[in-house]
Amino acid sequence: FDPTTRQIRFINNTLIPETFASIQIFNLQGQQVIHLQNQDTSTNVQTDRLTKGIYIIRAVGGNNEYSQKLIIL
């Protein structure tokens, strides 16, 4: 996460070697606030429309899934 540009950069790695089938960001109420489909192996996600708070990022590619907490200050 780059706080100066408010972008998250997803890069192809060994966890998800394929293109990203989907990238989702959820707030703590479980509401999906960002959803991108069929993204390249290197993708930027703009987070400037997110308000301060805690979010869950979910990226899926092939048979792999990656989740992580994101805190916007």
PDB file of N, CA and C in Angstrom:
ATOM      1  N   PHE A   1       0.849  -1.175   0.000  1.00  0.00           N
ATOM      2  CA  PHE A   1       0.000   0.000   0.000  1.00  0.00           C
ATOM      3  C   PHE A   1       0.886   1.225   0.000  1.00  0.00           C
ATOM      4  N   ASP A   2       0.627   2.159  -0.887  1.00  0.00           N
ATOM      5  CA  ASP A   2       1.362   3.417  -0.949  1.00  0.00           C
ATOM      6  C   ASP A   2       0.438   4.525  -0.445  1.00  0.00           C
ATOM      7  N   PRO A   3       0.660   5.010   0.787  1.00  0.00           N
ATOM      8  CA  PRO A   3      -0.258   6.010   1.357  1.00  0.00           C
ATOM      9  C   PRO A   3      -0.235   7.352   0.637  1.00  0.00           C
ATOM     10  N   THR A   4       0.838   7.675  -0.085  1.00  0.00           N
ATOM     11  CA  THR A   4       0.884   8.963  -0.780  1.00  0.00           C
ATOM     12  C   THR A   4      -0.018   8.975  -2.003  1.00  0.00           C
ATOM     13  N   THR A   5      -0.153   7.832  -2.687  1.00  0.00           N
ATOM     14  CA  THR A   5      -1.022   7.759  -3.857  1.00  0.00           C
ATOM     15  C   THR A   5      -2.328   7.036  -3.561  1.00  0.00           C
ATOM     16  N   ARG A   6      -2.432   6.440  -2.370  1.00  0.00           N
ATOM     17  CA  ARG A   6      -3.594   5.645  -1.945  1.00  0.00           C
ATOM     18  C   ARG A   6      -3.908   4.539  -2.954  1.00  0.00           C
ATOM     19  N   GLN A   7      -2.849   3.814  -3.323  1.00  0.00           N
ATOM     20  CA  GLN A   7      -2.982   2.691  -4.238  1.00  0.00           C
ATOM     21  C   GLN A   7      -2.433   1.433  -3.591  1.00  0.00           C
ATOM     22  N   ILE A   8      -3.070   0.323  -3.888  1.00  0.00           N
ATOM     23  CA  ILE A   8      -2.545  -0.986  -3.519  1.00  0.00           C
ATOM     24  C   ILE A   8      -2.055  -1.617  -4.805  1.00  0.00           C
ATOM     25  N   ARG A   9      -0.865  -2.162  -4.780  1.00  0.00           N
ATOM     26  CA  ARG A   9      -0.317  -2.798  -5.983  1.00  0.00           C
ATOM     27  C   ARG A   9      -0.242  -4.301  -5.744  1.00  0.00           C
ATOM     28  N   PHE A  10      -0.915  -5.059  -6.591  1.00  0.00           N
ATOM     29  CA  PHE A  10      -0.862  -6.511  -6.572  1.00  0.00           C
ATOM     30  C   PHE A  10       0.089  -6.940  -7.679  1.00  0.00           C
ATOM     31  N   ILE A  11       1.046  -7.790  -7.321  1.00  0.00           N
ATOM     32  CA  ILE A  11       2.040  -8.243  -8.291  1.00  0.00           C
ATOM     33  C   ILE A  11       2.034  -9.760  -8.324  1.00  0.00           C
ATOM     34  N   ASN A  12       2.159 -10.325  -9.518  1.00  0.00           N
ATOM     35  CA  ASN A  12       2.235 -11.765  -9.706  1.00  0.00           C
ATOM     36  C   ASN A  12       3.338 -12.335  -8.805  1.00  0.00           C
ATOM     37  N   ASN A  13       2.998 -13.385  -8.069  1.00  0.00           N
ATOM     38  CA  ASN A  13       3.999 -14.042  -7.225  1.00  0.00           C
ATOM     39  C   ASN A  13       3.693 -15.530  -7.151  1.00  0.00           C
ATOM     40  N   THR A  14       4.383 -16.223  -6.273  1.00  0.00           N
ATOM     41  CA  THR A  14       4.196 -17.670  -6.197  1.00  0.00           C
ATOM     42  C   THR A  14       2.872 -18.061  -5.560  1.00  0.00           C
ATOM     43  N   LEU A  15       2.259 -17.177  -4.776  1.00  0.00           N
ATOM     44  CA  LEU A  15       0.961 -17.513  -4.169  1.00  0.00           C
ATOM     45  C   LEU A  15      -0.144 -17.545  -5.218  1.00  0.00           C
ATOM     46  N   ILE A  16      -0.135 -16.569  -6.101  1.00  0.00           N
ATOM     47  CA  ILE A  16      -1.169 -16.484  -7.138  1.00  0.00           C
ATOM     48  C   ILE A  16      -0.468 -16.251  -8.473  1.00  0.00           C
ATOM     49  N   PRO A  17       0.063 -17.305  -9.102  1.00  0.00           N
ATOM     50  CA  PRO A  17       0.845 -17.113 -10.318  1.00  0.00           C
ATOM     51  C   PRO A  17       0.027 -16.749 -11.548  1.00  0.00           C
ATOM     52  N   GLU A  18      -1.270 -16.970 -11.522  1.00  0.00           N
ATOM     53  CA  GLU A  18      -2.113 -16.663 -12.665  1.00  0.00           C
ATOM     54  C   GLU A  18      -2.567 -15.203 -12.601  1.00  0.00           C
ATOM     55  N   THR A  19      -3.313 -14.791 -13.613  1.00  0.00           N
ATOM     56  CA  THR A  19      -3.936 -13.470 -13.532  1.00  0.00           C
ATOM     57  C   THR A  19      -4.959 -13.507 -12.392  1.00  0.00           C
ATOM     58  N   PHE A  20      -5.278 -12.350 -11.871  1.00  0.00           N
ATOM     59  CA  PHE A  20      -6.243 -12.282 -10.779  1.00  0.00           C
ATOM     60  C   PHE A  20      -7.652 -12.403 -11.348  1.00  0.00           C
ATOM     61  N   ALA A  21      -8.370 -13.458 -10.960  1.00  0.00           N
ATOM     62  CA  ALA A  21      -9.757 -13.604 -11.393  1.00  0.00           C
ATOM     63  C   ALA A  21     -10.603 -12.508 -10.767  1.00  0.00           C
ATOM     64  N   SER A  22     -10.295 -12.178  -9.503  1.00  0.00           N
ATOM     65  CA  SER A  22     -11.007 -11.081  -8.856  1.00  0.00           C
ATOM     66  C   SER A  22     -10.192 -10.527  -7.701  1.00  0.00           C
ATOM     67  N   ILE A  23     -10.383  -9.235  -7.469  1.00  0.00           N
ATOM     68  CA  ILE A  23      -9.831  -8.544  -6.306  1.00  0.00           C
ATOM     69  C   ILE A  23     -11.000  -7.838  -5.659  1.00  0.00           C
ATOM     70  N   GLN A  24     -11.210  -8.125  -4.380  1.00  0.00           N
ATOM     71  CA  GLN A  24     -12.335  -7.533  -3.656  1.00  0.00           C
ATOM     72  C   GLN A  24     -11.831  -6.897  -2.367  1.00  0.00           C
ATOM     73  N   ILE A  25     -12.483  -5.815  -1.972  1.00  0.00           N
ATOM     74  CA  ILE A  25     -12.219  -5.187  -0.684  1.00  0.00           C
ATOM     75  C   ILE A  25     -13.544  -5.060   0.032  1.00  0.00           C
ATOM     76  N   PHE A  26     -13.569  -5.538   1.285  1.00  0.00           N
ATOM     77  CA  PHE A  26     -14.773  -5.523   2.112  1.00  0.00           C
ATOM     78  C   PHE A  26     -14.545  -4.658   3.338  1.00  0.00           C
ATOM     79  N   ASN A  27     -15.605  -3.960   3.790  1.00  0.00           N
ATOM     80  CA  ASN A  27     -15.517  -3.265   5.071  1.00  0.00           C
ATOM     81  C   ASN A  27     -15.818  -4.284   6.176  1.00  0.00           C
ATOM     82  N   LEU A  28     -15.721  -3.879   7.427  1.00  0.00           N
ATOM     83  CA  LEU A  28     -15.919  -4.827   8.528  1.00  0.00           C
ATOM     84  C   LEU A  28     -17.374  -5.236   8.727  1.00  0.00           C
ATOM     85  N   GLN A  29     -18.307  -4.577   8.036  1.00  0.00           N
ATOM     86  CA  GLN A  29     -19.705  -4.994   8.062  1.00  0.00           C
ATOM     87  C   GLN A  29     -19.966  -6.074   7.008  1.00  0.00           C
ATOM     88  N   GLY A  30     -18.919  -6.441   6.255  1.00  0.00           N
ATOM     89  CA  GLY A  30     -19.059  -7.473   5.232  1.00  0.00           C
ATOM     90  C   GLY A  30     -19.523  -6.958   3.889  1.00  0.00           C
ATOM     91  N   GLN A  31     -19.655  -5.645   3.754  1.00  0.00           N
ATOM     92  CA  GLN A  31     -20.095  -5.062   2.490  1.00  0.00           C
ATOM     93  C   GLN A  31     -18.908  -4.942   1.534  1.00  0.00           C
ATOM     94  N   GLN A  32     -19.098  -5.373   0.315  1.00  0.00           N
ATOM     95  CA  GLN A  32     -18.059  -5.247  -0.701  1.00  0.00           C
ATOM     96  C   GLN A  32     -18.006  -3.793  -1.159  1.00  0.00           C
ATOM     97  N   VAL A  33     -16.849  -3.152  -1.028  1.00  0.00           N
ATOM     98  CA  VAL A  33     -16.729  -1.744  -1.404  1.00  0.00           C
ATOM     99  C   VAL A  33     -15.944  -1.553  -2.698  1.00  0.00           C
ATOM    100  N   ILE A  34     -15.127  -2.534  -3.072  1.00  0.00           N
ATOM    101  CA  ILE A  34     -14.407  -2.519  -4.350  1.00  0.00           C
ATOM    102  C   ILE A  34     -14.406  -3.932  -4.898  1.00  0.00           C
ATOM    103  N   HIS A  35     -14.660  -4.052  -6.209  1.00  0.00           N
ATOM    104  CA  HIS A  35     -14.610  -5.363  -6.868  1.00  0.00           C
ATOM    105  C   HIS A  35     -14.083  -5.183  -8.284  1.00  0.00           C
ATOM    106  N   LEU A  36     -12.967  -5.836  -8.558  1.00  0.00           N
ATOM    107  CA  LEU A  36     -12.367  -5.814  -9.889  1.00  0.00           C
ATOM    108  C   LEU A  36     -12.278  -7.246 -10.390  1.00  0.00           C
ATOM    109  N   GLN A  37     -12.567  -7.468 -11.656  1.00  0.00           N
ATOM    110  CA  GLN A  37     -12.505  -8.818 -12.224  1.00  0.00           C
ATOM    111  C   GLN A  37     -11.507  -8.869 -13.365  1.00  0.00           C
ATOM    112  N   ASN A  38     -10.947 -10.075 -13.564  1.00  0.00           N
ATOM    113  CA  ASN A  38     -10.047 -10.352 -14.688  1.00  0.00           C
ATOM    114  C   ASN A  38      -8.927  -9.329 -14.805  1.00  0.00           C
ATOM    115  N   GLN A  39      -8.174  -9.175 -13.727  1.00  0.00           N
ATOM    116  CA  GLN A  39      -7.063  -8.228 -13.697  1.00  0.00           C
ATOM    117  C   GLN A  39      -5.764  -8.915 -14.125  1.00  0.00           C
ATOM    118  N   ASP A  40      -4.827  -8.128 -14.643  1.00  0.00           N
ATOM    119  CA  ASP A  40      -3.520  -8.651 -15.039  1.00  0.00           C
ATOM    120  C   ASP A  40      -2.746  -9.145 -13.824  1.00  0.00           C
ATOM    121  N   THR A  41      -1.567  -9.726 -14.086  1.00  0.00           N
ATOM    122  CA  THR A  41      -0.737 -10.229 -12.993  1.00  0.00           C
ATOM    123  C   THR A  41      -0.112  -9.102 -12.176  1.00  0.00           C
ATOM    124  N   SER A  42      -0.172  -7.880 -12.671  1.00  0.00           N
ATOM    125  CA  SER A  42       0.276  -6.709 -11.922  1.00  0.00           C
ATOM    126  C   SER A  42      -0.833  -5.663 -12.024  1.00  0.00           C
ATOM    127  N   THR A  43      -1.434  -5.337 -10.890  1.00  0.00           N
ATOM    128  CA  THR A  43      -2.621  -4.486 -10.891  1.00  0.00           C
ATOM    129  C   THR A  43      -2.560  -3.463  -9.770  1.00  0.00           C
ATOM    130  N   ASN A  44      -2.932  -2.220 -10.068  1.00  0.00           N
ATOM    131  CA  ASN A  44      -3.084  -1.185  -9.044  1.00  0.00           C
ATOM    132  C   ASN A  44      -4.556  -1.036  -8.709  1.00  0.00           C
ATOM    133  N   VAL A  45      -4.844  -0.892  -7.419  1.00  0.00           N
ATOM    134  CA  VAL A  45      -6.221  -0.668  -6.971  1.00  0.00           C
ATOM    135  C   VAL A  45      -6.263   0.672  -6.254  1.00  0.00           C
ATOM    136  N   GLN A  46      -7.097   1.580  -6.751  1.00  0.00           N
ATOM    137  CA  GLN A  46      -7.261   2.898  -6.135  1.00  0.00           C
ATOM    138  C   GLN A  46      -8.096   2.765  -4.863  1.00  0.00           C
ATOM    139  N   THR A  47      -7.602   3.318  -3.768  1.00  0.00           N
ATOM    140  CA  THR A  47      -8.335   3.257  -2.507  1.00  0.00           C
ATOM    141  C   THR A  47      -8.754   4.644  -2.028  1.00  0.00           C
ATOM    142  N   ASP A  48      -8.636   5.654  -2.874  1.00  0.00           N
ATOM    143  CA  ASP A  48      -8.922   7.026  -2.445  1.00  0.00           C
ATOM    144  C   ASP A  48     -10.384   7.247  -2.088  1.00  0.00           C
ATOM    145  N   ARG A  49     -11.286   6.383  -2.545  1.00  0.00           N
ATOM    146  CA  ARG A  49     -12.706   6.554  -2.194  1.00  0.00           C
ATOM    147  C   ARG A  49     -13.079   5.841  -0.885  1.00  0.00           C
ATOM    148  N   LEU A  50     -12.108   5.145  -0.277  1.00  0.00           N
ATOM    149  CA  LEU A  50     -12.373   4.480   0.992  1.00  0.00           C
ATOM    150  C   LEU A  50     -12.199   5.467   2.146  1.00  0.00           C
ATOM    151  N   THR A  51     -13.101   5.409   3.095  1.00  0.00           N
ATOM    152  CA  THR A  51     -12.983   6.252   4.280  1.00  0.00           C
ATOM    153  C   THR A  51     -12.046   5.582   5.279  1.00  0.00           C
ATOM    154  N   LYS A  52     -11.652   6.318   6.293  1.00  0.00           N
ATOM    155  CA  LYS A  52     -10.783   5.756   7.328  1.00  0.00           C
ATOM    156  C   LYS A  52     -11.451   4.533   7.931  1.00  0.00           C
ATOM    157  N   GLY A  53     -10.661   3.498   8.157  1.00  0.00           N
ATOM    158  CA  GLY A  53     -11.215   2.301   8.764  1.00  0.00           C
ATOM    159  C   GLY A  53     -10.401   1.070   8.434  1.00  0.00           C
ATOM    160  N   ILE A  54     -10.950  -0.084   8.777  1.00  0.00           N
ATOM    161  CA  ILE A  54     -10.304  -1.365   8.560  1.00  0.00           C
ATOM    162  C   ILE A  54     -11.077  -2.125   7.492  1.00  0.00           C
ATOM    163  N   TYR A  55     -10.341  -2.715   6.570  1.00  0.00           N
ATOM    164  CA  TYR A  55     -10.934  -3.434   5.444  1.00  0.00           C
ATOM    165  C   TYR A  55     -10.242  -4.786   5.292  1.00  0.00           C
ATOM    166  N   ILE A  56     -10.882  -5.680   4.580  1.00  0.00           N
ATOM    167  CA  ILE A  56     -10.308  -6.981   4.237  1.00  0.00           C
ATOM    168  C   ILE A  56     -10.153  -7.027   2.720  1.00  0.00           C
ATOM    169  N   ILE A  57      -8.938  -7.347   2.279  1.00  0.00           N
ATOM    170  CA  ILE A  57      -8.652  -7.510   0.856  1.00  0.00           C
ATOM    171  C   ILE A  57      -8.696  -8.999   0.546  1.00  0.00           C
ATOM    172  N   ARG A  58      -9.338  -9.349  -0.558  1.00  0.00           N
ATOM    173  CA  ARG A  58      -9.396 -10.744  -1.010  1.00  0.00           C
ATOM    174  C   ARG A  58      -9.033 -10.773  -2.486  1.00  0.00           C
ATOM    175  N   ALA A  59      -7.974 -11.522  -2.817  1.00  0.00           N
ATOM    176  CA  ALA A  59      -7.544 -11.678  -4.211  1.00  0.00           C
ATOM    177  C   ALA A  59      -7.603 -13.159  -4.552  1.00  0.00           C
ATOM    178  N   VAL A  60      -8.188 -13.481  -5.695  1.00  0.00           N
ATOM    179  CA  VAL A  60      -8.341 -14.866  -6.131  1.00  0.00           C
ATOM    180  C   VAL A  60      -7.731 -15.009  -7.517  1.00  0.00           C
ATOM    181  N   GLY A  61      -6.932 -16.057  -7.689  1.00  0.00           N
ATOM    182  CA  GLY A  61      -6.352 -16.374  -8.990  1.00  0.00           C
ATOM    183  C   GLY A  61      -6.182 -17.868  -9.115  1.00  0.00           C
ATOM    184  N   GLY A  62      -6.770 -18.454 -10.132  1.00  0.00           N
ATOM    185  CA  GLY A  62      -6.691 -19.908 -10.284  1.00  0.00           C
ATOM    186  C   GLY A  62      -7.294 -20.604  -9.086  1.00  0.00           C
ATOM    187  N   ASN A  63      -6.549 -21.527  -8.493  1.00  0.00           N
ATOM    188  CA  ASN A  63      -7.015 -22.247  -7.303  1.00  0.00           C
ATOM    189  C   ASN A  63      -6.510 -21.621  -6.020  1.00  0.00           C
ATOM    190  N   ASN A  64      -5.958 -20.428  -6.091  1.00  0.00           N
ATOM    191  CA  ASN A  64      -5.364 -19.776  -4.932  1.00  0.00           C
ATOM    192  C   ASN A  64      -6.194 -18.577  -4.485  1.00  0.00           C
ATOM    193  N   GLU A  65      -6.145 -18.346  -3.177  1.00  0.00           N
ATOM    194  CA  GLU A  65      -6.843 -17.198  -2.588  1.00  0.00           C
ATOM    195  C   GLU A  65      -5.939 -16.546  -1.551  1.00  0.00           C
ATOM    196  N   TYR A  66      -5.952 -15.223  -1.533  1.00  0.00           N
ATOM    197  CA  TYR A  66      -5.123 -14.451  -0.615  1.00  0.00           C
ATOM    198  C   TYR A  66      -6.011 -13.429   0.082  1.00  0.00           C
ATOM    199  N   SER A  67      -5.918 -13.343   1.414  1.00  0.00           N
ATOM    200  CA  SER A  67      -6.687 -12.360   2.185  1.00  0.00           C
ATOM    201  C   SER A  67      -5.748 -11.646   3.145  1.00  0.00           C
ATOM    202  N   GLN A  68      -6.005 -10.350   3.346  1.00  0.00           N
ATOM    203  CA  GLN A  68      -5.206  -9.568   4.271  1.00  0.00           C
ATOM    204  C   GLN A  68      -6.006  -8.375   4.773  1.00  0.00           C
ATOM    205  N   LYS A  69      -5.665  -7.920   5.959  1.00  0.00           N
ATOM    206  CA  LYS A  69      -6.296  -6.740   6.540  1.00  0.00           C
ATOM    207  C   LYS A  69      -5.637  -5.484   5.972  1.00  0.00           C
ATOM    208  N   LEU A  70      -6.437  -4.463   5.725  1.00  0.00           N
ATOM    209  CA  LEU A  70      -5.962  -3.163   5.252  1.00  0.00           C
ATOM    210  C   LEU A  70      -6.505  -2.102   6.197  1.00  0.00           C
ATOM    211  N   ILE A  71      -5.623  -1.230   6.675  1.00  0.00           N
ATOM    212  CA  ILE A  71      -6.038  -0.138   7.553  1.00  0.00           C
ATOM    213  C   ILE A  71      -5.807   1.181   6.823  1.00  0.00           C
ATOM    214  N   ILE A  72      -6.873   1.968   6.673  1.00  0.00           N
ATOM    215  CA  ILE A  72      -6.785   3.300   6.054  1.00  0.00           C
ATOM    216  C   ILE A  72      -6.846   4.328   7.179  1.00  0.00           C
ATOM    217  N   LEU A  73      -5.796   5.139   7.278  1.00  0.00           N
ATOM    218  CA  LEU A  73      -5.743   6.172   8.335  1.00  0.00           C
ATOM    219  C   LEU A  73      -6.126   7.517   7.795  1.00  0.00           C
TER     220      LEU A  73
END
